[in-house]
C-alpha atoms as a PDB file:
ATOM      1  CA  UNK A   1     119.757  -2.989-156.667  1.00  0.00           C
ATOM      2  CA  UNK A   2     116.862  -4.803-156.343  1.00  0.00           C
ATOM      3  CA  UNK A   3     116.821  -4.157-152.414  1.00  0.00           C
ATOM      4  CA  UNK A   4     116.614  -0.421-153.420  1.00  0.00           C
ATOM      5  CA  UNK A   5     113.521  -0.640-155.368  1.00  0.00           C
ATOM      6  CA  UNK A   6     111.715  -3.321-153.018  1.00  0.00           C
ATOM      7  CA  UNK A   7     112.442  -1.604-149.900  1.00  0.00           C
ATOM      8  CA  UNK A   8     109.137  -1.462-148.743  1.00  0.00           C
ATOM      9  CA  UNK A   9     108.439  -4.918-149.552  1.00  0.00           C
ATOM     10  CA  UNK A  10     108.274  -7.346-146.014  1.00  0.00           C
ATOM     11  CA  UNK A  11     111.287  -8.473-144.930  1.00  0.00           C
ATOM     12  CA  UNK A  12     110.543 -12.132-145.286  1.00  0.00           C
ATOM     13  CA  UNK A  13     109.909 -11.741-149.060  1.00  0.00           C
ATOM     14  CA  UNK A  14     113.337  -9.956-149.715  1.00  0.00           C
ATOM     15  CA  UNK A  15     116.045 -11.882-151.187  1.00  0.00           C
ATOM     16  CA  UNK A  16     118.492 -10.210-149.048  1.00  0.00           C
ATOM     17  CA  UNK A  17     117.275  -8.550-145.815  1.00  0.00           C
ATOM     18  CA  UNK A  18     117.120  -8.128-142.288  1.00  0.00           C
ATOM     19  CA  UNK A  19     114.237  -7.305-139.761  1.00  0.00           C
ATOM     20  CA  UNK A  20     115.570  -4.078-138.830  1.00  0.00           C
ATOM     21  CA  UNK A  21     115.631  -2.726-142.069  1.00  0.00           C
ATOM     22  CA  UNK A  22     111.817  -3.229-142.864  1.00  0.00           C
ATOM     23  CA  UNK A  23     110.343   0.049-144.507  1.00  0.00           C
ATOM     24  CA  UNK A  24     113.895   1.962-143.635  1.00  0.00           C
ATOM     25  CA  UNK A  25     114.856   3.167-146.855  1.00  0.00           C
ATOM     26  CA  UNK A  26     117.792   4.442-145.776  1.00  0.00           C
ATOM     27  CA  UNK A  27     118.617   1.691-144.380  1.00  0.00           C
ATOM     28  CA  UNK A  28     118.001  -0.223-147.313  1.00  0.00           C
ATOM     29  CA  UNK A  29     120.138   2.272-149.414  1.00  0.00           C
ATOM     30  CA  UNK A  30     122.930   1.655-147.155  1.00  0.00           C
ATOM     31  CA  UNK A  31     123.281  -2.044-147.433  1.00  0.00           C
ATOM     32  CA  UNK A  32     123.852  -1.563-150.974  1.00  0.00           C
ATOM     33  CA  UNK A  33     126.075   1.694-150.894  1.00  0.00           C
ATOM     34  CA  UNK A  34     128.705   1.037-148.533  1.00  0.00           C
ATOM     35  CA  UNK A  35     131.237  -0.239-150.357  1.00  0.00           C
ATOM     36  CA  UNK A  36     130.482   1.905-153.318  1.00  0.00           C
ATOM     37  CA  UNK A  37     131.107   5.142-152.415  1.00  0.00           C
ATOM     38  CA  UNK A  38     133.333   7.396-150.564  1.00  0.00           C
ATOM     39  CA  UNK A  39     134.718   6.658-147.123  1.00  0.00           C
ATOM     40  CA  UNK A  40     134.864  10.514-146.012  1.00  0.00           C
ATOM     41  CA  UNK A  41     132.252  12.709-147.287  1.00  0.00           C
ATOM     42  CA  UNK A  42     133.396  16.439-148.084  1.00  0.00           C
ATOM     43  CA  UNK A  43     130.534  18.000-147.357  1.00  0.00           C
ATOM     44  CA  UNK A  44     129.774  20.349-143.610  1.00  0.00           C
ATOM     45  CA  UNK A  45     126.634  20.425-142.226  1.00  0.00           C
ATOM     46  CA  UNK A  46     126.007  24.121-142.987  1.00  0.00           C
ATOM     47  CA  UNK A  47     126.627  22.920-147.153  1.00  0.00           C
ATOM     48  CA  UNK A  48     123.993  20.406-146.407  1.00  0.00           C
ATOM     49  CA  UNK A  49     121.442  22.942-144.581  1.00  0.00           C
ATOM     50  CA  UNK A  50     121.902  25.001-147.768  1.00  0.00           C
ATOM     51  CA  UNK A  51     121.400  22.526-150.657  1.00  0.00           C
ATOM     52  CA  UNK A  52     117.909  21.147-148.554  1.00  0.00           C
ATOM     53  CA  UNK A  53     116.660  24.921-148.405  1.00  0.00           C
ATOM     54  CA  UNK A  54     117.443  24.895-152.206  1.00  0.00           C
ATOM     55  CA  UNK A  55     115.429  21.758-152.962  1.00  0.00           C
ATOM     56  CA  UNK A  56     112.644  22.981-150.812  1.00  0.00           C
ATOM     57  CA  UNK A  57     112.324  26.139-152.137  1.00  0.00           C
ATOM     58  CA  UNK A  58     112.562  25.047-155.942  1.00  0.00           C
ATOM     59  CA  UNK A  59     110.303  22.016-154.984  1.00  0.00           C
ATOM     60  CA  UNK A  60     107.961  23.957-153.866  1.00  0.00           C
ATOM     61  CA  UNK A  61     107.271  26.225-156.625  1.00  0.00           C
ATOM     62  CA  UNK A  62     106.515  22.915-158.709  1.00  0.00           C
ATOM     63  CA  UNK A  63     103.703  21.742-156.552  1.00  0.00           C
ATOM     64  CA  UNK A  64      99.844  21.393-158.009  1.00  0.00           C
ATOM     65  CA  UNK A  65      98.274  24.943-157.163  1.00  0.00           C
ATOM     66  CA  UNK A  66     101.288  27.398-157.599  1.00  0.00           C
ATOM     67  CA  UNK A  67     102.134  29.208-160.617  1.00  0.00           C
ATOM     68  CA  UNK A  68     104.356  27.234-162.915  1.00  0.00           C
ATOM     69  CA  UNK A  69     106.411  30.159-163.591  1.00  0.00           C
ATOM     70  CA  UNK A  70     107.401  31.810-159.791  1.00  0.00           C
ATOM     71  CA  UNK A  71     109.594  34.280-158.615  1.00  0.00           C
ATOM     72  CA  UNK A  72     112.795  32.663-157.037  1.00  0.00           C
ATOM     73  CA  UNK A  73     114.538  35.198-154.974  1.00  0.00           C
ATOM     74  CA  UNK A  74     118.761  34.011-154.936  1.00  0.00           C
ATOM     75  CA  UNK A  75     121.826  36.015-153.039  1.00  0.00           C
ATOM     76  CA  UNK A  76     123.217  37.692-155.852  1.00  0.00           C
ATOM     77  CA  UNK A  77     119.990  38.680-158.219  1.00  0.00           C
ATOM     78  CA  UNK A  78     116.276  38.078-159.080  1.00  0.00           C
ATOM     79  CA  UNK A  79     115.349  35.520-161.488  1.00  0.00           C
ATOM     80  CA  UNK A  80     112.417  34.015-162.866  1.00  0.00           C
ATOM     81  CA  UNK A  81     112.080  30.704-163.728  1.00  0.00           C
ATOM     82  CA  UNK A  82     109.747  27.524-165.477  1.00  0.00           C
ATOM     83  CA  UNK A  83     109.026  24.633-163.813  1.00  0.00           C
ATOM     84  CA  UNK A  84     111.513  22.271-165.575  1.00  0.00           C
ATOM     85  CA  UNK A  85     114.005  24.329-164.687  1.00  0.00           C
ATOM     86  CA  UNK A  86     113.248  24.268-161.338  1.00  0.00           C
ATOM     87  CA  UNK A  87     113.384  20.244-161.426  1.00  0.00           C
ATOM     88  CA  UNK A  88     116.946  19.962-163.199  1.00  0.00           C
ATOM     89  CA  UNK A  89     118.197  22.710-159.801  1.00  0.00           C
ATOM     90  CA  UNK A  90     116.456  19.891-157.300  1.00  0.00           C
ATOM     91  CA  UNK A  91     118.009  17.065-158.979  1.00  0.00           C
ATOM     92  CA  UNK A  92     121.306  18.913-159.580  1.00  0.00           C
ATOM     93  CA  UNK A  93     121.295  19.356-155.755  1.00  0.00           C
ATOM     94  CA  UNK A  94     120.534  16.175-154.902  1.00  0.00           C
ATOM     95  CA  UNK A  95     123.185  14.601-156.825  1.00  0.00           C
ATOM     96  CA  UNK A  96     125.896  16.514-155.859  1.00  0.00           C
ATOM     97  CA  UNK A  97     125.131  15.767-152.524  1.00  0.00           C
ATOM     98  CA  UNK A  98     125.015  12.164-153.516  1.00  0.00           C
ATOM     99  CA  UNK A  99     127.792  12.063-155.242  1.00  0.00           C
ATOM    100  CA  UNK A 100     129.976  13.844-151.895  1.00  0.00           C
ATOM    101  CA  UNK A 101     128.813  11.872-149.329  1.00  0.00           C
ATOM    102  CA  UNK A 102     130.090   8.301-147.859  1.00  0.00           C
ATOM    103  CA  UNK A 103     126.915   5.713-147.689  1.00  0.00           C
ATOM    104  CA  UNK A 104     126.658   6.269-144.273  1.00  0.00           C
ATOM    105  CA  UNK A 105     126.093  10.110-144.602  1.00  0.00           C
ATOM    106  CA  UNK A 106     123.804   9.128-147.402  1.00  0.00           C
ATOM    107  CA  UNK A 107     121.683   7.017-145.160  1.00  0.00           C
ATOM    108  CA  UNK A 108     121.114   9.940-142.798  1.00  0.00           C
ATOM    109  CA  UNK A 109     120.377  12.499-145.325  1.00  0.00           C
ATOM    110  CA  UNK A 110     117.849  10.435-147.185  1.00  0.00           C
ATOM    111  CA  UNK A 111     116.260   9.566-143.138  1.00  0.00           C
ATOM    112  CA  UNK A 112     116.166  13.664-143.093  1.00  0.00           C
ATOM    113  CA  UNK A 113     114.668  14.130-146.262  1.00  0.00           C
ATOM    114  CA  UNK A 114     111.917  11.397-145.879  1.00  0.00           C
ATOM    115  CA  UNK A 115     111.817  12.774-141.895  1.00  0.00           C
ATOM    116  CA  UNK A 116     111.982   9.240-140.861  1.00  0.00           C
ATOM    117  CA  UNK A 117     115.030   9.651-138.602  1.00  0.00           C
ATOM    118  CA  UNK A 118     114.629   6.547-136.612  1.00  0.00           C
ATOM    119  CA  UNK A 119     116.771   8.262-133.395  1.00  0.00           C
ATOM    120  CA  UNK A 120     114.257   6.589-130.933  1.00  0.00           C
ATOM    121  CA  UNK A 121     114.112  10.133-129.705  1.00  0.00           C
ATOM    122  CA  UNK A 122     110.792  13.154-130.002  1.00  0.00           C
ATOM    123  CA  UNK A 123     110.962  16.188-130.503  1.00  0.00           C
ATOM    124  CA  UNK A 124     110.867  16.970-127.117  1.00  0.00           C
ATOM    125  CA  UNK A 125     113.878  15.059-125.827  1.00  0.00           C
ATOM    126  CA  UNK A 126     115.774  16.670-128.571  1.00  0.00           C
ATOM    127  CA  UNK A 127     114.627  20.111-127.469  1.00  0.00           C
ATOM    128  CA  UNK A 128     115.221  19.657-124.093  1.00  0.00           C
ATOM    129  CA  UNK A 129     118.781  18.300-124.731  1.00  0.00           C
ATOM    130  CA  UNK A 130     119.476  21.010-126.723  1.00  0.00           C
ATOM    131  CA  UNK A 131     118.514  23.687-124.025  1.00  0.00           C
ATOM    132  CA  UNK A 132     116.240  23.384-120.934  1.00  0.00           C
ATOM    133  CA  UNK A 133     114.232  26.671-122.921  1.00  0.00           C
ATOM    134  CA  UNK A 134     114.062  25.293-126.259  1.00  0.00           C
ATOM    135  CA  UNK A 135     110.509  23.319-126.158  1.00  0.00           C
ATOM    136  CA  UNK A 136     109.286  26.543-125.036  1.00  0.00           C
ATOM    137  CA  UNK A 137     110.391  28.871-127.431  1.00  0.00           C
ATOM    138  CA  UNK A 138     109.770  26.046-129.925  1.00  0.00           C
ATOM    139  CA  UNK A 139     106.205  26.196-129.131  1.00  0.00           C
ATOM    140  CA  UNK A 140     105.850  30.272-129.464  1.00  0.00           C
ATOM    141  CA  UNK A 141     108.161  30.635-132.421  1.00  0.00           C
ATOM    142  CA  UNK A 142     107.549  27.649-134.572  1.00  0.00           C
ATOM    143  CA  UNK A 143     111.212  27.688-136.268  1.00  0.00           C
ATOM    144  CA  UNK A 144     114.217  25.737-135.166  1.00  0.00           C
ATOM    145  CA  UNK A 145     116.557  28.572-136.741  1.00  0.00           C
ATOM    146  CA  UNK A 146     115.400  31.075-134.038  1.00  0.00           C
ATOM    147  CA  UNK A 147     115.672  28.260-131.536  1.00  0.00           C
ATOM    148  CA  UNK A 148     119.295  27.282-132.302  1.00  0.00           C
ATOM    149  CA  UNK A 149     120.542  31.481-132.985  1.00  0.00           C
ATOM    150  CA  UNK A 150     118.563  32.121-129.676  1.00  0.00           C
ATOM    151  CA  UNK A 151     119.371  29.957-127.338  1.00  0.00           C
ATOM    152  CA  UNK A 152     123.012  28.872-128.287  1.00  0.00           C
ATOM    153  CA  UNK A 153     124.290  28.533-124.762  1.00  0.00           C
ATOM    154  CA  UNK A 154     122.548  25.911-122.811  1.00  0.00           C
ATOM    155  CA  UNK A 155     124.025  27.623-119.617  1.00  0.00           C
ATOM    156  CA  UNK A 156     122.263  30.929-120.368  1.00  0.00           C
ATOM    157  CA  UNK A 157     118.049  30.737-119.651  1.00  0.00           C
ATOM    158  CA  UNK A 158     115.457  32.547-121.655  1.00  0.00           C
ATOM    159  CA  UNK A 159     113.747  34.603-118.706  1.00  0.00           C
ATOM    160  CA  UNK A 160     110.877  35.566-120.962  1.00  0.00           C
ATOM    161  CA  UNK A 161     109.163  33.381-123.878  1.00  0.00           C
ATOM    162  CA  UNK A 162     106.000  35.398-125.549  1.00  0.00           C
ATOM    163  CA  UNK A 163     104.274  35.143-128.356  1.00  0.00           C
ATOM    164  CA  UNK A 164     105.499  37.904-130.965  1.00  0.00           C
ATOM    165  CA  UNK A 165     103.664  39.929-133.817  1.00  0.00           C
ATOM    166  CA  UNK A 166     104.341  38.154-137.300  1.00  0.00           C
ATOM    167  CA  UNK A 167     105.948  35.453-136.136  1.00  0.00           C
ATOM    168  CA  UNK A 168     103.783  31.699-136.663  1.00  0.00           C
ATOM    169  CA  UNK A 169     103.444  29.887-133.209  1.00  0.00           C
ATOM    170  CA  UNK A 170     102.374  26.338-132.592  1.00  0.00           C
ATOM    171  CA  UNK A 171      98.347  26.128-132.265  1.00  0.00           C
ATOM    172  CA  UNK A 172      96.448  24.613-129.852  1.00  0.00           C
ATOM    173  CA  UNK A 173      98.524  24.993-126.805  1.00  0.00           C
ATOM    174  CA  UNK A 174      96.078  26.643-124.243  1.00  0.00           C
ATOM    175  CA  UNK A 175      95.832  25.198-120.960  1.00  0.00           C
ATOM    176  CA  UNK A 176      93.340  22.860-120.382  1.00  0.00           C
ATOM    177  CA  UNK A 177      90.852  24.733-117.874  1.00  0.00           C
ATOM    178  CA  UNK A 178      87.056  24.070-116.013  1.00  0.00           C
ATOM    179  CA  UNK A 179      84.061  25.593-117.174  1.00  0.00           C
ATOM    180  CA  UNK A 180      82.959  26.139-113.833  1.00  0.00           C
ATOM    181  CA  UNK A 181      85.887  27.803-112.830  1.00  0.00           C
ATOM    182  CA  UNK A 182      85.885  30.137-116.163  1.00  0.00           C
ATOM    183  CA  UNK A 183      83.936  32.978-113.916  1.00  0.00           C
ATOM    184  CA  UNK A 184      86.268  33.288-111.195  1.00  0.00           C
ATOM    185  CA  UNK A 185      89.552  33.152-113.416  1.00  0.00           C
ATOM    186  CA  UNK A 186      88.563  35.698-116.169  1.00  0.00           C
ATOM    187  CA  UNK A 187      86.632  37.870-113.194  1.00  0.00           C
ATOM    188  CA  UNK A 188      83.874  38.601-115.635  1.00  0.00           C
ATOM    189  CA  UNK A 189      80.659  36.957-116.702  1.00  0.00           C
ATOM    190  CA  UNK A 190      80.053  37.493-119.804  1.00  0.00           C
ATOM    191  CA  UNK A 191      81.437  35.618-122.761  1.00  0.00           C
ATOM    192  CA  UNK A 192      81.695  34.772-126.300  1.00  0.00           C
ATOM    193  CA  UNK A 193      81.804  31.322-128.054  1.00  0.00           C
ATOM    194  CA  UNK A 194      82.856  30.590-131.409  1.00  0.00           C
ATOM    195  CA  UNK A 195      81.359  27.539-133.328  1.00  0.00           C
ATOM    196  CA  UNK A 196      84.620  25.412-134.126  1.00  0.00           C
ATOM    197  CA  UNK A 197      84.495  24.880-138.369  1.00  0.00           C
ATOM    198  CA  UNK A 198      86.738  21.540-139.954  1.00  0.00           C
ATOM    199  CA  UNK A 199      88.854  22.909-142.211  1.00  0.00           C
ATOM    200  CA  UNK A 200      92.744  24.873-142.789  1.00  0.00           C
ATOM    201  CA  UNK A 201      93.627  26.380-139.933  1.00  0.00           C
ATOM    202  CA  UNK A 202      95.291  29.975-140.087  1.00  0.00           C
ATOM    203  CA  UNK A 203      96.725  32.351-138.113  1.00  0.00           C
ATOM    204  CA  UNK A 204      96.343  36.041-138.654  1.00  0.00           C
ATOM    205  CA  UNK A 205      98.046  38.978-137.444  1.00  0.00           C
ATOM    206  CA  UNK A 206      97.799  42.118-137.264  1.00  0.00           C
ATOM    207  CA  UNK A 207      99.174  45.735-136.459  1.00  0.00           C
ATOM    208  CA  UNK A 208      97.912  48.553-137.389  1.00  0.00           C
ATOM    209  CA  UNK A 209      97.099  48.319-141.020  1.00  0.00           C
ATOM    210  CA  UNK A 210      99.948  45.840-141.519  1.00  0.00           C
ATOM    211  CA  UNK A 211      98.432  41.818-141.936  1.00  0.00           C
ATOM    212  CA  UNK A 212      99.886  38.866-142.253  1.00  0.00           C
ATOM    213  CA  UNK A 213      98.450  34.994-142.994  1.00  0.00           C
ATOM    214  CA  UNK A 214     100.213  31.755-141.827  1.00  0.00           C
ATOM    215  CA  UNK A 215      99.009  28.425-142.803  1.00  0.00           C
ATOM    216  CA  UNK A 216      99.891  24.902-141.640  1.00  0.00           C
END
């Protein structure tokens, strides 16, 4: 085990350890699991999609600047609960994943949990393997769930992307243009500049009298 807790450490001062694994924990984990744990895991892809939105949602409620006690919304009813509670549900999750899962599906959940995936491959490859509309509706939507319900069928194309009401999109995606070619592309000349502040960034819409925030 002492691979496990020195996986950061240089290669050259491991005991037991190969180039390729430096700073890949799951790597790391691997060499250790693999012939300690189950050859087929028993758990589908949808099961593991649902424990991770567990652990994020229960994680979440634990971190520095939200209420100790939060509302946790589940299927079947409307509990409240304390933040230790909340920590036994994340490890419970964890485990039982853990404890379902062959070393090599370990490996690749704990490279998705520590979104070090090592694929050699962006997020835009990915999209545009997925579907030649995805980086676009990526960019406007901002959630892979719409992405992969939407655009199921690589052989159908999205004719129209927009951005919609209450629904975050990715900032800072304008087009690059020239200021002296603003005039002649907005056809007006008067205009309005807004002193750019450091600081959170958030988006705010609106209709109506309805409002709603999104932060990064």
């Amino acid at each position: 085990m002492l691979c496990v807790t020195r996986w950061n450490t240089p290669f050259s001062r491991r005991p037991t350890s190969r180039k390729s694994d430096e700073g890949d924990f799951g790597e790391v984990a691997y060499s250790v699991l693999y012939n300690r744990c189950l050859n087929d895991g028993n758990f589908t892809i949808a099961q593991v999609n649902e424990k991770l939105d567990a652990i994020a949602i229960n994680n979440t409620t634990q971190k520095p600047g939200v209420n100790t006690i939060d509302r946790v919304f589940t299927r079947s009813s409307h509990i409240i609960l304390g933040e230790p509670v909340l920590k036994q549900l994340v490890e419970k999750d964890l485990v039982s994943m853990l404890h379902g899962m062959s070393a090599r599906e370990q490996k690749l959940l704990i490279r998705v949990i520590l979104k070090q995936v090592r694929f050699g491959l962006g997020t835009t490859g990915t999209l545009h393997a997925f579907h030649p509309d995805a980086k676009d509706l990526y960019d406007v939507c901002n959630s892979l769930r719409k992405v992969c319900a939407t655009l199921h069928d690589p052989t159908v194309r999205l004719h129209e992307i927009g951005i919609q009401l209450f629904t975050a999109f990715r900032p800072m995606l304008a087009e690059r243009g020239a200021m002296d070619k603003l005039e002649k592309q907005l056809d007006c000349t008067k205009f309005y500049q807004e002193t750019k502040h450091d600081g959170e960034r958030f988006q705010l819409h609106k209709n109506g009298e309805e409002y709603m925030y999104f932060s990064r």
